[in-house]
CSV table of C-alpha atoms and ligand atoms in Angstrom, one decimal:
chain,number,residue,atom,x,y,z
A,1075,MET,CA,11.4,-5.3,29.8
A,1076,ARG,CA,13.0,-2.6,27.8
A,1077,TYR,CA,15.6,-4.2,25.5
A,1078,GLU,CA,18.2,-1.5,26.1
A,1079,LEU,CA,18.2,-2.2,29.8
A,1080,MET,CA,18.4,-6.0,29.6
A,1081,LEU,CA,21.4,-8.0,30.7
A,1082,PRO,CA,22.6,-10.8,28.5
A,1083,HIS,CA,21.3,-13.5,30.9
A,1084,GLN,CA,17.9,-11.9,30.7
A,1085,ILE,CA,18.1,-11.8,26.9
A,1086,ARG,CA,18.8,-15.5,26.9
A,1087,THR,CA,15.8,-16.1,29.2
A,1088,ALA,CA,13.6,-14.1,26.7
A,1089,ILE,CA,14.9,-16.2,23.8
A,1090,ASP,CA,14.5,-19.6,25.5
A,1091,SER,CA,11.1,-18.7,26.9
A,1092,HIS,CA,9.9,-17.4,23.6
A,1093,TRP,CA,8.9,-14.0,25.0
A,1094,PRO,CA,7.4,-11.6,22.4
A,1095,VAL,CA,9.9,-9.0,21.3
A,1096,VAL,CA,8.0,-5.9,20.1
A,1097,LEU,CA,9.2,-3.1,17.8
A,1098,PRO,CA,7.0,0.0,18.1
A,1099,VAL,CA,7.0,1.5,14.6
A,1100,GLY,CA,5.7,5.0,14.0
A,1101,VAL,CA,6.2,8.5,12.6
A,1102,LEU,CA,6.6,12.1,13.6
A,1103,GLU,CA,3.7,13.9,12.0
A,1104,TYR,CA,1.6,17.0,12.4
A,1105,HIS,CA,-1.5,16.1,14.4
A,1106,GLY,CA,-3.2,19.5,14.4
A,1107,GLU,CA,-2.1,22.3,16.7
A,1108,HIS,CA,-3.3,20.4,19.8
A,1109,MET,CA,-1.4,17.2,19.8
A,1110,ALA,CA,2.2,16.0,20.0
A,1111,VAL,CA,3.8,15.1,16.7
A,1112,GLY,CA,4.8,11.7,18.1
A,1113,MET,CA,1.2,10.6,18.6
A,1114,ASP,CA,1.3,7.6,16.3
A,1115,THR,CA,4.3,6.2,18.0
A,1116,LEU,CA,3.4,7.3,21.5
A,1117,ALA,CA,0.1,5.5,21.3
A,1118,VAL,CA,2.0,2.2,20.6
A,1119,THR,CA,4.6,2.7,23.3
A,1120,GLY,CA,2.0,3.8,25.8
A,1121,CYS,CA,0.0,0.6,25.4
A,1122,LEU,CA,3.1,-1.6,25.4
A,1123,GLU,CA,4.3,0.0,28.6
A,1124,ILE,CA,1.0,-1.1,30.3
A,1125,LEU,CA,1.3,-4.7,28.9
A,1126,GLU,CA,4.9,-4.9,30.1
A,1127,ARG,CA,3.6,-4.6,33.7
A,1128,GLU,CA,1.4,-7.7,33.3
A,1129,ALA,CA,3.3,-10.1,31.1
A,1130,ASN,CA,6.7,-11.1,29.9
A,1131,LEU,CA,7.5,-8.9,27.0
A,1132,VAL,CA,10.6,-7.3,25.4
A,1133,ILE,CA,10.1,-3.7,24.1
A,1134,LEU,CA,12.6,-2.6,21.6
A,1135,PRO,CA,13.5,1.1,21.4
A,1136,PRO,CA,10.8,2.6,19.3
A,1137,PHE,CA,11.4,3.5,15.6
A,1138,TYR,CA,10.0,7.0,15.1
A,1139,TYR,CA,11.3,7.8,11.6
A,1140,GLY,CA,8.7,6.3,9.3
A,1141,ALA,CA,7.3,7.6,6.1
A,1142,ALA,CA,4.9,10.1,7.6
A,1143,SER,CA,4.2,11.7,4.2
A,1144,TYR,CA,3.3,15.4,3.8
A,1145,ALA,CA,-0.3,14.5,2.9
A,1146,VAL,CA,-1.7,16.2,6.0
A,1147,GLU,CA,0.5,19.3,6.2
A,1148,ARG,CA,3.7,20.8,4.7
A,1149,PRO,CA,6.6,20.3,7.1
A,1150,GLU,CA,7.9,23.8,7.4
A,1151,ARG,CA,7.3,25.0,10.9
A,1152,THR,CA,4.7,22.3,11.6
A,1153,GLY,CA,6.9,19.4,12.6
A,1154,THR,CA,6.3,16.4,10.2
A,1155,LEU,CA,9.5,14.4,9.6
A,1156,HIS,CA,9.2,12.2,6.5
A,1157,VAL,CA,11.7,9.5,5.5
A,1158,ASP,CA,11.0,7.6,2.2
A,1159,ALA,CA,10.1,4.0,2.4
A,1160,GLU,CA,13.1,3.2,0.1
A,1161,ALA,CA,15.4,4.4,2.8
A,1162,LEU,CA,13.5,2.4,5.5
A,1163,LEU,CA,13.7,-0.9,3.7
A,1164,PRO,CA,17.4,-1.7,4.1
A,1165,LEU,CA,17.5,-0.3,7.6
A,1166,ALA,CA,14.5,-2.4,8.7
A,1167,LYS,CA,15.9,-5.5,7.0
A,1168,ALA,CA,19.2,-5.0,8.8
A,1169,MET,CA,17.3,-4.6,12.1
A,1170,PHE,CA,15.3,-7.7,11.7
A,1171,THR,CA,18.3,-9.7,10.5
A,1172,ALA,CA,20.2,-8.6,13.7
A,1173,LEU,CA,17.3,-9.6,15.9
A,1174,LEU,CA,17.2,-13.1,14.3
A,1175,ARG,CA,20.9,-13.4,14.8
A,1176,VAL,CA,20.5,-12.7,18.5
A,1177,GLY,CA,18.1,-15.6,18.5
A,1178,PHE,CA,14.6,-14.1,18.7
A,1179,ARG,CA,11.9,-16.1,16.9
A,1180,ASN,CA,8.8,-14.3,18.3
A,1181,ILE,CA,9.2,-10.8,16.9
A,1182,HIS,CA,6.3,-8.4,16.4
A,1183,LEU,CA,6.0,-4.9,15.0
A,1184,VAL,CA,3.1,-2.7,16.1
A,1185,ILE,CA,2.2,0.3,14.1
A,1186,HIS,CA,-0.5,2.9,14.2
A,1187,HIS,CA,0.3,5.3,11.4
A,1188,GLN,CA,-2.0,5.0,8.3
A,1189,THR,CA,-3.3,1.6,9.2
A,1190,GLU,CA,-7.0,2.0,8.2
A,1191,ASN,CA,-6.5,-0.5,5.4
A,1192,PHE,CA,-3.7,-2.7,6.8
A,1193,THR,CA,-4.1,-5.6,4.4
A,1194,ALA,CA,-3.3,-3.4,1.4
A,1195,GLY,CA,-0.7,-1.5,3.5
A,1196,MET,CA,0.9,1.9,3.4
A,1197,PRO,CA,4.5,2.8,2.8
A,1198,THR,CA,5.9,2.5,6.4
A,1199,ASP,CA,4.2,-0.8,7.2
A,1200,LEU,CA,4.9,-2.2,3.7
A,1201,ALA,CA,8.6,-1.4,4.0
A,1202,PHE,CA,8.8,-3.1,7.4
A,1203,LYS,CA,6.7,-6.1,6.3
A,1204,LEU,CA,8.8,-6.6,3.1
A,1205,ALA,CA,12.0,-6.1,5.2
A,1206,ALA,CA,10.8,-8.8,7.6
A,1207,ARG,CA,10.2,-11.3,4.8
A,1208,GLN,CA,13.6,-10.5,3.2
A,1209,ALA,CA,15.4,-10.8,6.5
A,1210,ILE,CA,13.8,-14.2,7.1
A,1211,PHE,CA,14.7,-15.5,3.6
A,1212,ALA,CA,18.3,-14.3,3.9
A,1213,PHE,CA,18.6,-15.7,7.4
A,1214,LEU,CA,17.3,-19.1,6.4
A,1215,GLU,CA,19.7,-19.3,3.4
A,1216,MET,CA,22.6,-18.3,5.6
A,1217,GLU,CA,21.8,-20.9,8.2
A,1218,ARG,CA,20.4,-23.8,6.1
A,1219,GLY,CA,21.8,-23.0,2.6
A,1220,GLU,CA,20.0,-22.7,-0.7
A,1221,GLY,CA,17.4,-25.3,-1.3
A,1222,TRP,CA,16.3,-25.3,2.3
A,1223,TRP,CA,12.6,-25.1,1.5
A,1224,GLY,CA,12.7,-28.1,-0.9
A,1225,ALA,CA,14.7,-30.3,1.5
A,1226,LYS,CA,13.0,-33.5,2.7
A,1227,SER,CA,12.9,-32.2,6.3
A,1228,MET,CA,10.4,-29.5,5.2
A,1229,ALA,CA,7.8,-31.9,3.9
A,1230,ASP,CA,5.4,-30.8,6.6
A,1231,TYR,CA,5.7,-27.1,5.7
A,1232,TYR,CA,2.1,-26.5,4.9
A,1233,GLU,CA,0.9,-28.3,8.1
A,1234,GLN,CA,3.3,-26.1,10.2
A,1235,GLN,CA,2.1,-22.8,8.7
A,1236,SER,CA,-0.3,-22.0,11.5
A,1237,THR,CA,2.2,-22.8,14.2
A,1238,GLY,CA,5.3,-21.0,15.5
A,1239,ASP,CA,7.4,-23.5,13.6
A,1240,ASP,CA,6.9,-21.8,10.3
A,1241,PRO,CA,9.8,-19.4,9.9
A,1242,PHE,CA,7.5,-16.9,8.3
A,1243,ASN,CA,5.8,-16.6,11.7
A,1244,TRP,CA,9.0,-15.4,13.3
A,1245,ILE,CA,8.2,-11.7,12.5
A,1246,LYS,CA,4.5,-10.5,12.6
A,1247,ALA,CA,3.1,-7.1,11.9
A,1248,HIS,CA,0.0,-5.7,13.7
A,1249,PRO,CA,-1.9,-2.5,13.5
A,1250,LEU,CA,-2.5,-0.9,16.9
A,1251,MET,CA,-6.2,-0.4,16.2
A,1252,PRO,CA,-7.7,-3.0,13.8
A,1253,ALA,CA,-11.4,-2.1,13.1
A,1254,SER,CA,-12.3,-5.7,14.1
A,1255,ALA,CA,-11.1,-5.1,17.7
A,1256,MET,CA,-12.2,-1.5,18.2
A,1257,ASP,CA,-16.0,-1.9,18.2
A,1258,GLY,CA,-16.9,1.4,16.7
A,1259,TYR,CA,-14.2,3.5,18.5
A,1260,PRO,CA,-13.5,6.4,16.1
A,1261,PHE,CA,-10.5,5.9,13.9
A,1262,ASP,CA,-9.2,9.3,12.7
A,1263,HIS,CA,-6.2,11.6,12.4
A,1264,ALA,CA,-5.9,14.0,15.3
A,1265,GLY,CA,-9.7,13.9,15.8
A,1266,GLN,CA,-11.9,12.6,18.7
A,1267,GLY,CA,-10.4,9.1,18.6
A,1268,GLU,CA,-6.7,9.9,18.6
A,1269,THR,CA,-7.1,12.8,21.0
A,1270,SER,CA,-9.0,10.8,23.5
A,1271,LEU,CA,-6.6,7.9,23.3
A,1272,LEU,CA,-3.6,10.2,23.9
A,1273,MET,CA,-5.4,11.8,26.9
A,1274,ALA,CA,-5.7,8.3,28.4
A,1275,LEU,CA,-2.0,7.4,27.6
A,1276,LEU,CA,-0.1,10.6,27.9
A,1277,PRO,CA,-2.1,13.6,29.1
A,1278,GLY,CA,0.8,16.0,28.5
A,1279,GLY,CA,0.6,15.2,24.8
A,1280,VAL,CA,-2.7,17.0,24.3
A,1281,ASP,CA,-3.5,20.8,24.7
A,1282,GLU,CA,-7.3,21.0,24.3
A,1283,SER,CA,-7.2,24.8,24.3
A,1284,ARG,CA,-5.4,24.6,20.9
A,1285,ILE,CA,-8.0,22.4,19.1
A,1286,SER,CA,-8.7,24.2,15.8
A,1287,ALA,CA,-12.0,24.1,13.9
A,1288,ASP,CA,-10.2,25.1,10.7
A,1289,GLU,CA,-8.8,21.6,10.1
A,1290,TRP,CA,-11.5,19.2,9.0
A,1291,TYR,CA,-9.7,16.2,10.4
A,1292,SER,CA,-9.2,17.6,13.9
A,1293,ARG,CA,-12.5,19.3,14.4
A,1294,SER,CA,-14.0,16.3,16.1
A,1295,ALA,CA,-11.3,16.5,18.8
A,1296,ARG,CA,-13.6,19.0,20.6
A,1297,GLU,CA,-15.6,15.9,21.5
A,1298,ALA,CA,-12.6,14.1,22.9
A,1299,SER,CA,-12.7,12.8,26.5
A,1300,LEU,CA,-10.6,10.8,28.9
A,1301,GLU,CA,-13.5,8.4,29.4
A,1302,LEU,CA,-13.6,7.6,25.7
A,1303,GLY,CA,-9.8,7.3,25.5
A,1304,ILE,CA,-9.8,4.8,28.4
A,1305,LYS,CA,-12.3,2.7,26.4
A,1306,GLY,CA,-10.1,2.8,23.3
A,1307,ARG,CA,-7.0,2.0,25.4
A,1308,GLU,CA,-8.7,-1.1,26.9
A,1309,ARG,CA,-9.8,-2.4,23.5
A,1310,ILE,CA,-6.3,-2.0,22.1
A,1311,LEU,CA,-4.8,-3.8,25.1
A,1312,ALA,CA,-7.2,-6.7,24.7
A,1313,HIS,CA,-6.3,-6.9,21.0
A,1314,LEU,CA,-2.6,-6.8,21.7
A,1315,ARG,CA,-2.8,-9.5,24.4
A,1316,GLN,CA,-4.2,-11.7,21.7
A,1317,ALA,CA,-1.8,-10.6,19.0
A,1318,LEU,CA,1.2,-11.1,21.1
A,1319,GLY,CA,0.0,-14.5,22.4
A,1320,PHE,CA,-0.7,-13.7,26.0
A,1321,GLU,CA,-3.5,-15.8,27.3
A,1322,ARG,CA,-4.7,-13.6,30.2
A,1323,PRO,CA,-3.0,-11.0,32.3
A,1324,ASN,CA,-1.6,-12.6,35.5
A,1325,ALA,CA,-3.4,-11.9,38.7
A,1326,GLN,CA,-1.3,-9.3,40.3
A,1327,GLY,CA,-0.9,-7.4,37.0
A,1328,ALA,CA,-4.6,-7.3,36.1
A,1329,ARG,CA,-5.9,-3.9,35.3
A,1330,ASN,CA,-9.3,-2.4,34.8
B,2855,ZN,ZN1,-2.2,9.7,14.1
């Protein structure tokens, strides 16, 4: 369900049933002359919209204004909107704190921009990951008071780490396309991989007649295809089903 359309009783059901609540995080960035600038965010929302039809899931309004950087192209007349990570941090912390206040304890953010080395991180995901940690610490201190971690009731903290009971599992960050889940599917910027994926998710976001051979990173887009995009899409969906804790899609929602 889309959060903005939910009624309070539905929100209470989502909280009590521990539904995953997902924040799509992305950027608006130049992706060559042939792709929509929202690609990195549209890829996330497109996949989540498919999952929403097969499982209980809350999708928050997507956050588009990440730190795109001007590494690919200058912004003038090309479309990249960059917001510094320093500005993202307090906003993201406030958003996560608010979600915890509502009562959600199964929050996820899914991001696609600059995720080729997700463990080390890049400015947008690092800002959101740090904000998530800060929000959890602040929330726990507000609810339980200082010294909460050292309290006797926390003696099993290390045993609980792998379970949902560990507060630091309340908010998790996932790349849309971890190499481990993509089985050789090309990871690129505006090249064959991204172009194919957007063809499979949102055909209107790609104009193949505008693929330029001048840009090294988008040259491979000439090899893009809907068939490849569908393959990528299915691998992403399988990865997200696992990341969000769905066992298997239910029967009537199963897709091929
Ligand atoms: Zn991209």
